[in-house]
Coordinates of C-alpha atoms in Angstrom, one line a residue:
M18 CA 0.0 0.0 0.0
T19 CA 1.4 3.4 -1.0
L20 CA 1.0 6.2 1.6
A21 CA 1.2 9.9 0.6
I22 CA 2.0 12.5 3.2
V23 CA 1.6 16.3 2.7
L24 CA 3.7 18.2 5.2
A25 CA 1.6 21.3 6.0
A26 CA 4.4 23.3 7.6
G27 CA 6.1 26.5 6.7
P28 CA 4.9 29.8 5.1
A29 CA 2.9 28.0 2.4
A30 CA 0.8 26.1 4.8
G31 CA -1.9 28.8 4.8
L32 CA -2.0 29.4 1.0
T33 CA -5.3 28.9 -0.7
T34 CA -6.3 28.6 -4.4
E35 CA -8.7 31.0 -6.1
A36 CA -11.5 28.5 -5.3
G37 CA -10.7 28.9 -1.6
E38 CA -9.1 25.4 -1.3
R39 CA -6.0 25.0 0.9
L40 CA -3.0 24.2 -1.2
A41 CA -2.2 21.3 1.2
D42 CA -5.7 19.8 0.6
R43 CA -5.3 20.2 -3.2
L44 CA -2.0 18.3 -3.1
A45 CA -3.7 15.6 -1.1
G46 CA -6.3 15.2 -3.8
Q47 CA -3.7 15.2 -6.5
W48 CA -1.8 12.4 -4.7
R49 CA -5.0 10.3 -4.7
R50 CA -5.4 10.8 -8.4
A51 CA -1.7 10.0 -8.8
G52 CA -2.3 6.5 -7.3
A53 CA -1.7 6.8 -3.6
D54 CA -3.8 4.3 -1.6
E55 CA -3.9 6.5 1.5
V56 CA -3.2 10.2 1.9
R57 CA -2.5 12.0 5.2
V58 CA -1.7 15.6 6.0
A59 CA 1.0 16.0 8.7
A60 CA 1.2 19.2 10.7
D61 CA 5.0 18.7 11.4
L62 CA 7.9 16.3 11.0
S63 CA 7.2 14.6 14.3
E64 CA 3.7 13.5 13.1
L65 CA 5.3 12.6 9.7
A66 CA 7.8 10.3 11.5
D67 CA 5.1 8.5 13.3
L68 CA 3.2 7.9 10.0
V69 CA 6.3 6.6 8.3
A70 CA 7.1 4.3 11.2
A71 CA 3.8 2.6 10.7
A72 CA 4.0 2.3 6.9
T73 CA 4.8 -1.0 5.1
G74 CA 4.9 0.2 1.5
P75 CA 6.4 3.1 -0.5
V76 CA 5.8 6.6 1.1
L77 CA 5.3 9.7 -1.0
V78 CA 6.2 13.0 0.8
S79 CA 5.6 16.6 -0.4
G80 CA 5.6 20.0 1.1
A81 CA 2.5 22.2 1.0
D82 CA 4.2 24.7 -1.4
L83 CA 4.2 22.6 -4.5
V84 CA 2.1 23.5 -7.5
A85 CA 2.3 21.0 -10.3
H86 CA 0.4 18.9 -12.8
T87 CA -1.0 15.7 -11.3
A88 CA 1.1 13.9 -14.0
V89 CA 4.3 15.2 -12.3
L90 CA 3.2 13.5 -9.0
K91 CA 2.2 10.3 -10.8
H92 CA 5.4 10.1 -12.7
L93 CA 7.4 10.6 -9.5
A94 CA 5.2 7.9 -7.7
T95 CA 5.7 5.4 -10.6
S96 CA 9.3 6.2 -11.6
P97 CA 11.1 2.9 -12.4
V98 CA 14.6 4.3 -11.9
G99 CA 15.0 3.3 -8.2
P100 CA 13.1 2.8 -5.0
T101 CA 13.8 6.3 -3.7
V102 CA 13.4 9.2 -6.0
A103 CA 13.4 13.0 -5.5
L104 CA 11.7 15.7 -7.6
V105 CA 14.4 18.0 -9.0
L106 CA 13.6 21.4 -10.6
T107 CA 15.6 23.9 -12.5
D108 CA 14.1 26.9 -10.6
P109 CA 16.5 29.1 -8.7
P110 CA 16.5 28.1 -5.0
A111 CA 14.5 30.3 -2.6
A112 CA 15.4 30.8 1.0
G113 CA 15.5 27.6 2.9
Q114 CA 15.4 25.4 -0.2
V115 CA 18.3 23.0 -0.8
T116 CA 20.2 22.5 -4.0
V117 CA 21.2 19.1 -5.5
R118 CA 23.9 17.9 -7.8
E119 CA 23.2 14.8 -9.9
E120 CA 25.3 12.5 -12.1
R121 CA 23.9 9.8 -14.3
G122 CA 20.4 10.3 -12.7
Q123 CA 21.7 9.9 -9.1
V124 CA 21.6 12.6 -6.5
V125 CA 25.3 12.7 -5.4
A126 CA 25.4 15.9 -3.4
V127 CA 22.8 18.0 -1.4
D128 CA 23.0 21.7 -0.4
D129 CA 26.2 22.2 -2.4
P130 CA 25.5 25.4 -4.4
A131 CA 28.9 25.5 -6.1
G132 CA 28.3 22.3 -8.1
A133 CA 24.4 22.3 -8.1
T134 CA 22.6 21.1 -11.1
G135 CA 19.1 21.8 -9.7
V136 CA 17.0 22.4 -6.7
F137 CA 15.0 20.0 -4.6
G138 CA 11.3 20.1 -5.8
G139 CA 9.7 19.5 -2.4
A140 CA 8.5 16.0 -3.2
L141 CA 10.0 12.5 -3.1
R142 CA 9.1 8.9 -3.1
V143 CA 10.9 6.7 -0.5
G144 CA 11.1 2.9 -1.0
P145 CA 10.2 0.5 1.8
A146 CA 13.9 -0.4 2.5
D147 CA 14.6 3.3 3.1
L148 CA 11.7 4.1 5.4
P149 CA 13.7 3.6 8.7
A150 CA 16.2 6.2 7.4
L151 CA 13.2 8.6 6.5
A152 CA 11.7 8.2 9.9
A153 CA 15.1 8.9 11.6
A154 CA 15.6 11.9 9.4
A155 CA 12.2 13.3 10.3
R156 CA 12.9 13.0 14.0
T157 CA 16.3 14.6 13.5
A158 CA 14.9 17.5 11.5
A159 CA 11.9 18.0 13.8
G160 CA 10.8 21.6 13.6
G161 CA 12.1 22.0 10.0
G162 CA 10.4 21.5 6.7
V163 CA 10.6 19.1 3.7
D164 CA 13.9 20.5 2.6
R165 CA 15.6 19.8 5.9
L166 CA 14.0 16.4 5.8
F167 CA 15.5 15.6 2.4
A168 CA 18.9 16.9 3.4
D169 CA 19.0 14.8 6.5
L170 CA 17.8 11.7 4.5
A171 CA 20.6 12.2 2.0
G172 CA 23.0 12.7 4.9
C173 CA 22.1 9.1 6.0
G174 CA 23.6 7.8 2.8
T175 CA 20.3 6.9 1.2
L176 CA 20.8 6.3 -2.6
T177 CA 18.4 8.7 -4.2
F178 CA 17.6 9.1 -7.9
A179 CA 16.6 12.4 -9.5
H180 CA 13.3 12.9 -11.3
R181 CA 13.4 15.9 -13.7
V182 CA 10.3 17.7 -14.9
R183 CA 10.1 18.0 -18.6
L184 CA 7.2 19.6 -20.7
L185 CA 5.0 19.5 -17.7
V186 CA 5.0 22.2 -14.9
A187 CA 6.1 22.1 -11.3
H188 CA 7.0 25.1 -9.1
R189 CA 7.3 25.8 -5.4
V190 CA 5.5 28.9 -4.2
G191 CA 5.9 31.1 -1.2
D192 CA 3.2 33.8 -1.5
P193 CA -0.2 34.3 -3.3
A194 CA 1.5 36.0 -6.3
E195 CA 3.8 33.1 -6.9
L196 CA 0.8 30.7 -6.4
A197 CA -1.3 32.5 -9.1
A198 CA 1.6 32.5 -11.6
A199 CA 2.3 28.8 -11.0
Q200 CA -1.4 28.0 -11.5
A201 CA -1.4 29.9 -14.7
A202 CA 1.6 28.1 -16.0
V203 CA 0.0 24.7 -15.2
A204 CA -3.2 25.7 -16.9
A205 CA -1.3 26.7 -20.1
V206 CA 0.0 23.2 -20.7
D207 CA -2.1 20.3 -22.2
E208 CA -1.3 17.6 -19.8
D209 CA -2.3 14.6 -21.9
R210 CA -0.4 15.9 -25.0
A211 CA 2.7 16.5 -22.8
E212 CA 2.5 13.0 -21.4
L213 CA 2.4 11.5 -24.9
K214 CA 5.4 13.5 -25.9
L215 CA 7.2 12.4 -22.6
S216 CA 6.7 8.8 -23.6
V217 CA 9.5 9.3 -26.1
K218 CA 13.0 9.1 -24.6
E219 CA 14.5 12.5 -24.0
R220 CA 17.8 11.4 -25.6
D221 CA 17.8 8.6 -28.1
D222 CA 20.0 7.5 -31.0
F223 CA 20.0 9.1 -34.4
F224 CA 17.9 6.6 -36.3
T225 CA 15.4 6.2 -33.6
T226 CA 15.0 10.0 -33.1
F227 CA 14.5 10.9 -36.8
F228 CA 13.0 7.8 -38.3
V229 CA 10.9 6.2 -35.5
S230 CA 10.0 8.7 -32.8
T231 CA 8.6 11.2 -35.3
W232 CA 5.6 9.0 -35.7
S233 CA 5.7 6.2 -33.1
P234 CA 3.8 8.3 -30.5
Y235 CA 0.7 8.0 -32.8
V236 CA 1.0 4.2 -32.6
T237 CA 1.4 4.5 -28.8
K238 CA -1.7 6.5 -28.5
A239 CA -3.7 4.1 -30.6
A240 CA -2.4 1.1 -28.6
A241 CA -3.5 2.8 -25.4
R242 CA -6.9 3.5 -26.8
I243 CA -7.6 -0.1 -27.8
G244 CA -6.2 -1.4 -24.5
L245 CA -3.0 -3.1 -25.7
G246 CA -0.4 -3.3 -22.9
P247 CA 3.4 -3.1 -23.3
T248 CA 3.8 -6.8 -23.0
A249 CA 1.4 -7.4 -25.9
V250 CA 3.3 -4.9 -28.0
T251 CA 6.5 -6.6 -27.2
M252 CA 5.2 -10.0 -28.4
I253 CA 3.9 -8.5 -31.6
S254 CA 7.4 -7.0 -32.1
V255 CA 8.9 -10.5 -31.6
A256 CA 6.5 -11.9 -34.2
F257 CA 7.6 -9.2 -36.8
A258 CA 11.2 -10.0 -36.2
V259 CA 10.7 -13.7 -36.5
A260 CA 8.8 -13.2 -39.7
A261 CA 11.7 -11.0 -41.0
A262 CA 14.2 -13.7 -40.1
V263 CA 12.2 -16.3 -42.1
L264 CA 12.0 -14.0 -45.1
F265 CA 15.8 -13.3 -45.0
G266 CA 16.3 -17.1 -44.9
V267 CA 14.0 -17.7 -47.8
G268 CA 16.0 -15.3 -50.0
G269 CA 14.9 -13.7 -53.3
R270 CA 14.5 -9.9 -53.7
P271 CA 10.8 -9.7 -52.8
A272 CA 11.4 -11.7 -49.6
L273 CA 14.4 -9.7 -48.7
V274 CA 12.6 -6.4 -49.2
A275 CA 9.6 -7.6 -47.2
G276 CA 11.9 -8.8 -44.5
G277 CA 13.6 -5.4 -44.3
V278 CA 10.2 -3.7 -44.0
L279 CA 9.0 -6.1 -41.3
L280 CA 12.3 -5.7 -39.4
Y281 CA 11.9 -1.9 -39.5
L282 CA 8.2 -2.1 -38.3
G283 CA 9.3 -4.6 -35.6
F284 CA 11.8 -2.1 -34.3
V285 CA 9.1 0.7 -34.3
L286 CA 7.0 -1.6 -32.1
D287 CA 10.1 -2.3 -29.9
C288 CA 10.2 1.4 -29.2
V289 CA 6.4 1.6 -28.8
D290 CA 6.3 -0.9 -26.0
G291 CA 8.6 1.4 -23.9
Q292 CA 6.7 4.5 -24.9
L293 CA 3.4 2.8 -24.0
A294 CA 4.7 1.8 -20.5
R295 CA 5.8 5.4 -19.9
Y296 CA 2.5 6.9 -21.3
T297 CA 0.3 4.6 -19.2
R298 CA 2.8 4.3 -16.3
H299 CA 2.5 0.6 -16.4
F300 CA 5.9 -0.4 -15.2
S301 CA 6.9 -3.8 -13.8
A302 CA 10.1 -5.8 -13.1
W303 CA 8.6 -8.4 -15.5
G304 CA 8.1 -6.0 -18.3
G305 CA 11.6 -4.6 -18.0
W306 CA 13.1 -8.1 -18.0
L307 CA 11.0 -9.2 -20.9
D308 CA 11.8 -6.2 -23.0
T309 CA 15.6 -6.8 -22.4
M310 CA 15.3 -10.5 -23.3
A311 CA 13.1 -10.0 -26.3
D312 CA 15.4 -7.3 -27.8
R313 CA 18.3 -9.8 -27.7
A314 CA 16.4 -12.8 -28.8
K315 CA 14.9 -10.9 -31.8
E316 CA 18.2 -9.6 -33.0
Y317 CA 19.9 -13.0 -32.7
L318 CA 17.0 -14.7 -34.5
V319 CA 17.5 -12.2 -37.3
Y320 CA 21.2 -13.2 -37.4
A321 CA 20.1 -16.8 -37.7
G322 CA 17.8 -16.0 -40.6
L323 CA 20.6 -14.1 -42.4
G324 CA 23.1 -16.9 -41.7
Y325 CA 20.7 -19.5 -43.1
G326 CA 20.0 -17.2 -46.1
V327 CA 23.7 -16.8 -46.8
T328 CA 24.3 -20.6 -46.6
H329 CA 21.2 -21.3 -48.7
A330 CA 22.6 -18.9 -51.4
G331 CA 25.8 -21.1 -51.6
F332 CA 28.2 -19.3 -49.4
R333 CA 29.9 -21.9 -47.1
Y334 CA 30.4 -19.7 -44.0
G335 CA 27.0 -18.1 -43.6
W336 CA 26.4 -19.7 -40.1
A337 CA 30.0 -18.8 -39.1
L338 CA 29.2 -15.1 -39.8
A339 CA 26.0 -15.3 -37.8
I340 CA 27.8 -17.0 -34.9
A341 CA 30.5 -14.3 -35.0
A342 CA 28.0 -11.5 -35.0
M343 CA 26.1 -12.9 -32.0
T344 CA 29.2 -13.6 -30.0
L345 CA 30.6 -10.1 -30.7
Q346 CA 27.4 -8.4 -29.8
T347 CA 26.9 -10.3 -26.6
V348 CA 30.5 -9.6 -25.3
R349 CA 29.9 -5.9 -26.2
H350 CA 26.7 -5.9 -24.2
M351 CA 28.5 -7.4 -21.2
T352 CA 31.1 -4.6 -21.3
D353 CA 28.3 -2.1 -21.6
T354 CA 26.6 -3.5 -18.5
W355 CA 29.6 -3.4 -16.2
Y356 CA 30.9 -0.1 -17.5
G357 CA 27.5 1.3 -16.5
V358 CA 27.9 -0.2 -13.0
L359 CA 31.4 1.3 -12.9
H360 CA 30.1 4.8 -13.8
D361 CA 27.3 4.6 -11.3
E362 CA 29.8 3.7 -8.6
A363 CA 32.1 6.5 -9.6
A364 CA 29.2 9.0 -9.5
R365 CA 28.5 8.1 -5.9
R366 CA 32.0 8.7 -4.7
P367 CA 33.9 11.9 -4.0
R368 CA 36.0 13.0 -6.9
A369 CA 39.1 13.0 -4.7
A370 CA 38.6 9.2 -4.4
T371 CA 38.4 8.7 -8.2
G372 CA 41.3 10.7 -9.4
D373 CA 41.9 14.3 -10.4
G374 CA 41.0 15.9 -13.6
G375 CA 44.4 15.5 -15.2
G376 CA 45.6 12.9 -17.6
I377 CA 44.1 11.6 -20.8
G378 CA 41.3 9.9 -18.9
G379 CA 40.2 13.1 -17.3
K380 CA 40.4 15.0 -20.6
L381 CA 38.3 12.3 -22.3
N382 CA 35.7 12.5 -19.4
A383 CA 35.5 16.2 -19.8
A384 CA 35.2 16.0 -23.6
S385 CA 32.5 13.4 -23.4
T386 CA 30.5 15.4 -20.8
K387 CA 30.8 18.5 -23.1
V388 CA 29.6 16.6 -26.2
Q389 CA 26.7 15.0 -24.4
A390 CA 25.6 18.4 -23.2
D391 CA 25.7 19.8 -26.8
T392 CA 22.5 18.0 -27.9
G393 CA 21.8 18.2 -31.6
S394 CA 25.2 19.1 -32.7
V395 CA 27.1 17.1 -35.3
S396 CA 29.6 15.8 -32.7
Y397 CA 26.7 14.7 -30.4
W398 CA 25.0 12.6 -33.1
L399 CA 28.4 11.2 -34.3
K400 CA 29.2 10.1 -30.7
R401 CA 25.8 8.4 -30.4
T402 CA 25.9 6.8 -33.8
V403 CA 29.5 5.5 -33.9
V404 CA 28.9 3.1 -31.0
F405 CA 26.5 1.2 -33.2
P406 CA 23.3 1.2 -31.0
I407 CA 20.4 -1.1 -31.6
G408 CA 18.4 1.3 -33.9
E409 CA 21.4 1.7 -36.2
R410 CA 22.1 -2.1 -36.2
W411 CA 18.5 -2.9 -37.1
A412 CA 18.4 -0.2 -39.8
L413 CA 21.7 -1.4 -41.3
M414 CA 20.5 -5.0 -41.4
A415 CA 17.1 -4.1 -43.0
V416 CA 18.6 -1.8 -45.7
A417 CA 21.6 -4.0 -46.5
A418 CA 19.6 -7.2 -46.7
A419 CA 16.9 -5.6 -48.8
L420 CA 19.3 -3.9 -51.3
F421 CA 22.4 -6.2 -51.3
G422 CA 21.4 -9.5 -49.6
P423 CA 22.1 -11.3 -46.3
L424 CA 25.8 -11.7 -46.9
V425 CA 26.4 -8.0 -47.1
A426 CA 24.1 -7.4 -44.1
L427 CA 26.1 -9.8 -41.9
C428 CA 29.5 -8.5 -43.0
A429 CA 28.4 -4.9 -42.4
V430 CA 27.1 -5.7 -38.9
L431 CA 30.4 -7.4 -38.1
V432 CA 32.7 -4.7 -39.5
W433 CA 30.8 -1.8 -37.8
G434 CA 30.5 -3.9 -34.7
V435 CA 34.2 -4.5 -34.4
L436 CA 35.1 -0.9 -35.1
A437 CA 32.5 0.3 -32.5
F438 CA 33.9 -2.3 -29.9
A439 CA 37.4 -1.1 -30.5
Y440 CA 36.4 2.6 -30.2
T441 CA 34.3 2.2 -27.0
G442 CA 36.7 -0.3 -25.5
A443 CA 39.8 1.9 -25.9
L444 CA 38.1 5.1 -24.5
R445 CA 36.3 3.3 -21.7
T446 CA 39.6 1.7 -20.6
L447 CA 41.3 5.1 -20.4
R448 CA 38.4 6.7 -18.6
A449 CA 38.1 3.8 -16.1
R450 CA 41.8 4.1 -15.3
W451 CA 41.2 7.7 -14.5
M452 CA 38.1 7.0 -12.4
R453 CA 40.0 4.3 -10.4
V454 CA 36.8 2.7 -8.9
P455 CA 37.1 -1.0 -7.9
V456 CA 33.5 -1.7 -8.9
M457 CA 33.7 -5.4 -8.8
S458 CA 34.8 -5.3 -5.2
T459 CA 31.4 -4.0 -4.2
V460 CA 29.3 -6.8 -5.7
D461 CA 28.9 -10.6 -5.5
T462 CA 31.8 -11.4 -7.8
G463 CA 31.1 -15.1 -8.2
L464 CA 27.5 -14.4 -9.3
H465 CA 28.6 -11.7 -11.8
R466 CA 31.3 -14.0 -13.1
D467 CA 28.8 -16.9 -13.5
D468 CA 31.2 -19.2 -11.6
G469 CA 30.3 -22.8 -10.9
P470 CA 31.4 -25.2 -8.2
L471 CA 34.8 -26.0 -9.8
A472 CA 35.9 -22.3 -9.9
R473 CA 35.0 -22.0 -6.2
T474 CA 37.3 -24.9 -5.3
L475 CA 40.4 -24.0 -7.3
P476 CA 43.2 -22.2 -5.5
A477 CA 43.1 -18.4 -5.5
A478 CA 45.4 -16.4 -7.7
R479 CA 45.9 -12.7 -8.1
Q480 CA 45.1 -10.6 -11.2
P481 CA 41.7 -11.9 -12.1
L482 CA 41.5 -9.7 -15.2
A483 CA 44.8 -11.0 -16.6
L484 CA 43.7 -14.6 -16.0
A485 CA 40.3 -14.1 -17.5
A486 CA 41.9 -12.4 -20.5
L487 CA 44.4 -15.2 -20.8
G488 CA 41.5 -17.7 -20.9
A489 CA 39.7 -15.8 -23.6
L490 CA 42.9 -15.5 -25.7
G491 CA 43.5 -19.2 -25.2
A492 CA 40.0 -20.1 -26.4
A493 CA 40.6 -17.9 -29.4
A494 CA 43.9 -19.6 -30.2
L495 CA 42.2 -23.0 -29.8
L496 CA 39.5 -22.0 -32.3
V497 CA 42.2 -21.0 -34.8
V498 CA 44.2 -24.2 -34.2
A499 CA 41.0 -26.3 -34.6
L500 CA 40.1 -24.6 -37.8
R501 CA 43.6 -25.3 -39.3
V502 CA 43.8 -28.9 -38.1
V503 CA 40.3 -29.7 -39.3
H504 CA 41.1 -28.1 -42.6
A505 CA 44.2 -30.2 -42.9
G506 CA 42.1 -33.3 -42.4
A507 CA 43.4 -34.2 -38.9
D508 CA 41.5 -34.8 -35.7
P509 CA 42.3 -32.2 -32.9
R510 CA 39.9 -33.5 -30.3
G511 CA 42.3 -35.7 -28.4
W512 CA 44.9 -33.0 -27.6
V513 CA 43.8 -29.5 -28.8
V514 CA 40.5 -29.4 -26.9
P515 CA 41.9 -30.6 -23.5
L516 CA 44.8 -28.2 -23.8
G517 CA 42.4 -25.3 -24.6
L518 CA 40.3 -26.2 -21.5
L519 CA 43.4 -26.0 -19.3
V520 CA 44.2 -22.5 -20.6
L521 CA 40.5 -21.5 -20.3
L522 CA 40.4 -22.7 -16.7
G523 CA 43.2 -20.3 -15.9
G524 CA 40.4 -17.7 -15.7
A525 CA 38.9 -19.7 -12.8
L526 CA 42.0 -19.2 -10.7
G527 CA 41.0 -15.6 -10.1
A528 CA 37.5 -16.4 -8.8
R529 CA 38.4 -15.9 -5.2
A530 CA 40.8 -13.1 -5.6
A531 CA 39.8 -9.5 -4.9
H532 CA 38.4 -7.8 -8.0
G533 CA 39.6 -4.3 -6.9
G534 CA 41.5 -3.2 -10.0
P535 CA 40.3 -0.3 -12.0
L536 CA 39.7 -2.5 -15.1
D537 CA 38.3 -5.6 -13.3
W538 CA 34.8 -4.6 -14.6
L539 CA 36.0 -6.3 -17.8
V540 CA 36.3 -9.7 -16.1
P541 CA 32.7 -11.0 -16.7
A542 CA 32.9 -10.0 -20.4
A543 CA 36.3 -11.7 -20.8
L544 CA 34.9 -14.9 -19.3
R545 CA 31.9 -14.8 -21.6
A546 CA 34.2 -14.4 -24.6
G547 CA 36.3 -17.3 -23.4
E548 CA 33.3 -19.6 -22.9
Y549 CA 31.7 -18.8 -26.2
L550 CA 34.9 -19.2 -28.2
F551 CA 35.7 -22.5 -26.5
A552 CA 32.2 -23.9 -27.3
I553 CA 32.7 -22.8 -30.9
A554 CA 36.1 -24.5 -31.0
V555 CA 34.7 -27.7 -29.6
G556 CA 32.0 -27.6 -32.3
V557 CA 34.6 -27.0 -35.0
A558 CA 36.9 -29.7 -33.7
G559 CA 34.0 -32.2 -33.6
R560 CA 32.7 -31.2 -37.0
V561 CA 29.3 -30.2 -35.5
P562 CA 26.7 -28.7 -37.8
P563 CA 27.1 -24.9 -37.7
W564 CA 23.4 -24.3 -36.9
L565 CA 23.8 -26.5 -33.8
I566 CA 26.8 -24.4 -32.7
F567 CA 24.7 -21.3 -33.2
G568 CA 21.9 -22.8 -31.2
Y569 CA 24.1 -23.7 -28.3
V570 CA 25.7 -20.3 -28.1
F571 CA 22.2 -18.7 -28.5
V572 CA 21.0 -20.6 -25.4
L573 CA 24.1 -19.4 -23.5
T574 CA 23.4 -15.8 -24.3
L575 CA 19.8 -16.2 -23.0
H576 CA 21.3 -17.5 -19.7
H577 CA 23.8 -14.6 -19.4
Y578 CA 21.3 -11.9 -20.5
D579 CA 18.8 -13.3 -17.9
L580 CA 21.5 -12.9 -15.3
T581 CA 22.6 -9.4 -16.2
A582 CA 19.1 -8.2 -16.7
R583 CA 18.2 -9.1 -13.1
L584 CA 21.4 -7.7 -11.7
E585 CA 20.8 -4.4 -13.6
K586 CA 17.3 -4.2 -12.1
R587 CA 18.8 -4.9 -8.7
Q588 CA 17.0 -8.2 -8.3
A589 CA 18.1 -11.5 -7.0
A590 CA 19.9 -14.1 -9.2
P591 CA 17.7 -16.5 -11.3
P592 CA 16.1 -19.1 -9.0
L593 CA 17.9 -22.1 -10.6
H594 CA 21.2 -20.3 -11.3
G595 CA 23.1 -23.0 -9.4
A596 CA 21.9 -25.7 -11.8
T597 CA 23.5 -24.0 -14.7
L598 CA 26.9 -25.5 -13.7
G599 CA 29.0 -22.3 -14.2
W600 CA 31.0 -21.4 -17.2
E601 CA 33.8 -23.7 -16.3
G602 CA 31.6 -26.7 -15.6
R603 CA 29.9 -26.4 -18.9
S604 CA 33.2 -26.1 -20.7
A605 CA 34.5 -29.2 -18.9
L606 CA 31.4 -31.2 -20.0
L607 CA 31.9 -30.2 -23.5
T608 CA 35.5 -31.3 -23.4
I609 CA 34.5 -34.7 -22.2
G610 CA 32.0 -35.0 -25.0
S611 CA 34.6 -33.9 -27.5
I612 CA 37.2 -36.5 -26.3
A613 CA 34.4 -39.2 -26.4
G614 CA 33.7 -38.3 -30.0
I615 CA 30.1 -37.1 -29.3
A616 CA 30.6 -33.3 -29.6
S617 CA 27.3 -32.9 -31.4
I618 CA 25.4 -34.9 -28.8
A619 CA 27.2 -33.0 -26.0
L620 CA 26.3 -29.6 -27.5
A621 CA 22.7 -30.6 -28.2
T622 CA 22.1 -32.2 -24.8
L623 CA 23.8 -29.5 -22.7
G624 CA 22.0 -26.8 -24.8
T625 CA 18.7 -28.5 -24.2
Y626 CA 19.4 -28.8 -20.5
L627 CA 20.3 -25.2 -20.2
L628 CA 17.2 -24.1 -22.1
M629 CA 15.0 -26.2 -19.8
V630 CA 16.7 -24.7 -16.7
F631 CA 16.2 -21.2 -18.2
V632 CA 12.5 -21.8 -18.9
A633 CA 11.9 -23.3 -15.4
S634 CA 13.8 -20.4 -13.8
V635 CA 11.6 -17.9 -15.7
V636 CA 8.4 -19.7 -14.6
L637 CA 9.6 -19.9 -11.0
A638 CA 10.8 -16.2 -10.8
W639 CA 7.8 -14.6 -12.5
V640 CA 4.9 -17.0 -11.9
V641 CA 5.4 -19.4 -9.0
L642 CA 7.3 -17.3 -6.5
P643 CA 5.1 -14.1 -6.9
A644 CA 2.0 -16.3 -6.5
R645 CA 3.4 -17.7 -3.3
A646 CA 4.3 -14.3 -2.0
R647 CA 0.8 -13.0 -2.7
G648 CA -0.6 -16.0 -1.0
G649 CA 1.5 -15.3 2.0
D650 CA 0.4 -11.7 2.1
R651 CA -3.2 -12.9 2.3
S652 CA -2.6 -15.4 5.0
P653 CA -3.8 -14.6 8.5
G654 CA -1.2 -12.7 10.7

């Protein structure tokens, strides 16, 4: 149950609207329309502390001086960015109001005018886990107002995210003249039209901004009117992508053109599901997880269609190109995930702890910040495009396949992907060394690495990144050797594969070492690369059909995206994660199958097993366990 509390303290407590309604009572009504289950008006912070102490769900708090669209309050109440979120305005701070500084959406400093990027908007949502800190802050700040409450809450170390107001109106008022001006500003904006515009991401990639978001809000509006939910739109998008993959596999100019059109429309719907969630404010952990998983599955199924189409057209290595594209993109995504974690950690720490502003890393950081702030410039769009985001990838595949065929489409994806990986990898490495944040030392390292029982029993060795990189390079060398030996007509299974496993397992020696180096955020991606390359090498050495190798690596990517999607959403590991055997356990089983001469059976059996564990884990996580939790909530005290 969500509780909203209006703090009727301070000079604005006695303000009334033109209709004679107290501003505090008006805010209470707006909180009800914004979705609060219970609304209370507190005379002071002591009363607020008592209400918070009895609360069991999220608590919404606002001062009595806030004039805003109801949608602003609703957006704050339903914000998916974090459990505790504060309203941040760009208005100049008035007497008694606190300033905030934010980085990457996080409030990293309060009441620091020198580095301020906004002012506290007098409203916040506090998650259940932070309620004790809120109650303690209310008691500490007794006699003060909502600004003092927020400052003391931040002083407790509570991680707070910033919610900015865009297109809609929110102002804090202190006298009747300011109240009248704020009400006039609210009345001048069409709330529903603004909400529809807000459904589009404020900053998106070039292709999405100019070739999708210019008309996708109309689709979003239509979907909302007919009652389609974000999940339904996601599934329709999956169907479009699957149909495009089939057409790419069929080949022929009409099929390729139709596939390109369907792929474009599927991407439009992929944007619409997020826009619909923001427009209707229907957010859920399930929806976020499904969107992430569907995006990857759709893209890799299209790779499969292109790979089959290339092979069907007579090119021998069509499936090899598809496998390479999928492996490259997955490893890229893993580095994106952990670099984002690194950046968030760096934002929460004092700059003195993350390095000074000198050196090439500091200069790159300053240059990146400057370019990002110069929205709409040529450099801004180049920076957003060169990294090869999803919109550009789908557009390139659709156009290249329709005009030139599947072979050109796959080669173009690989070339641009490699260049983008090299560019982002080099710059992020330099910036990470400047930030000097040991991000992997703050998390469950074994879970993030996807270690199994074997890795947890091997002796510990230092330098986990060097060991993981050595394993990945060893797997790459094994793949090259396997290709050459098989091409020469020999059998590499008896000696090459076991030797490759030993090198790969070198990465497991760093499992129990401290991951405190400035570049140790690269360890999970290095281990993913090593496992994928090793599995591909086993398939090559055992002369496994290429489509089966693709299928096995595809299932592995589902497992790893499932893991990272949950970690990104600050959720627990998949329920059956222990049954996936760990990256080193799976590689050892494939080695046994290769030596036994049943590499195809080993890949098919292990892949099927992992797929079954994945499906069972999804059912447990999103159906069974939530149902049990609801049943427990309904049971007698």
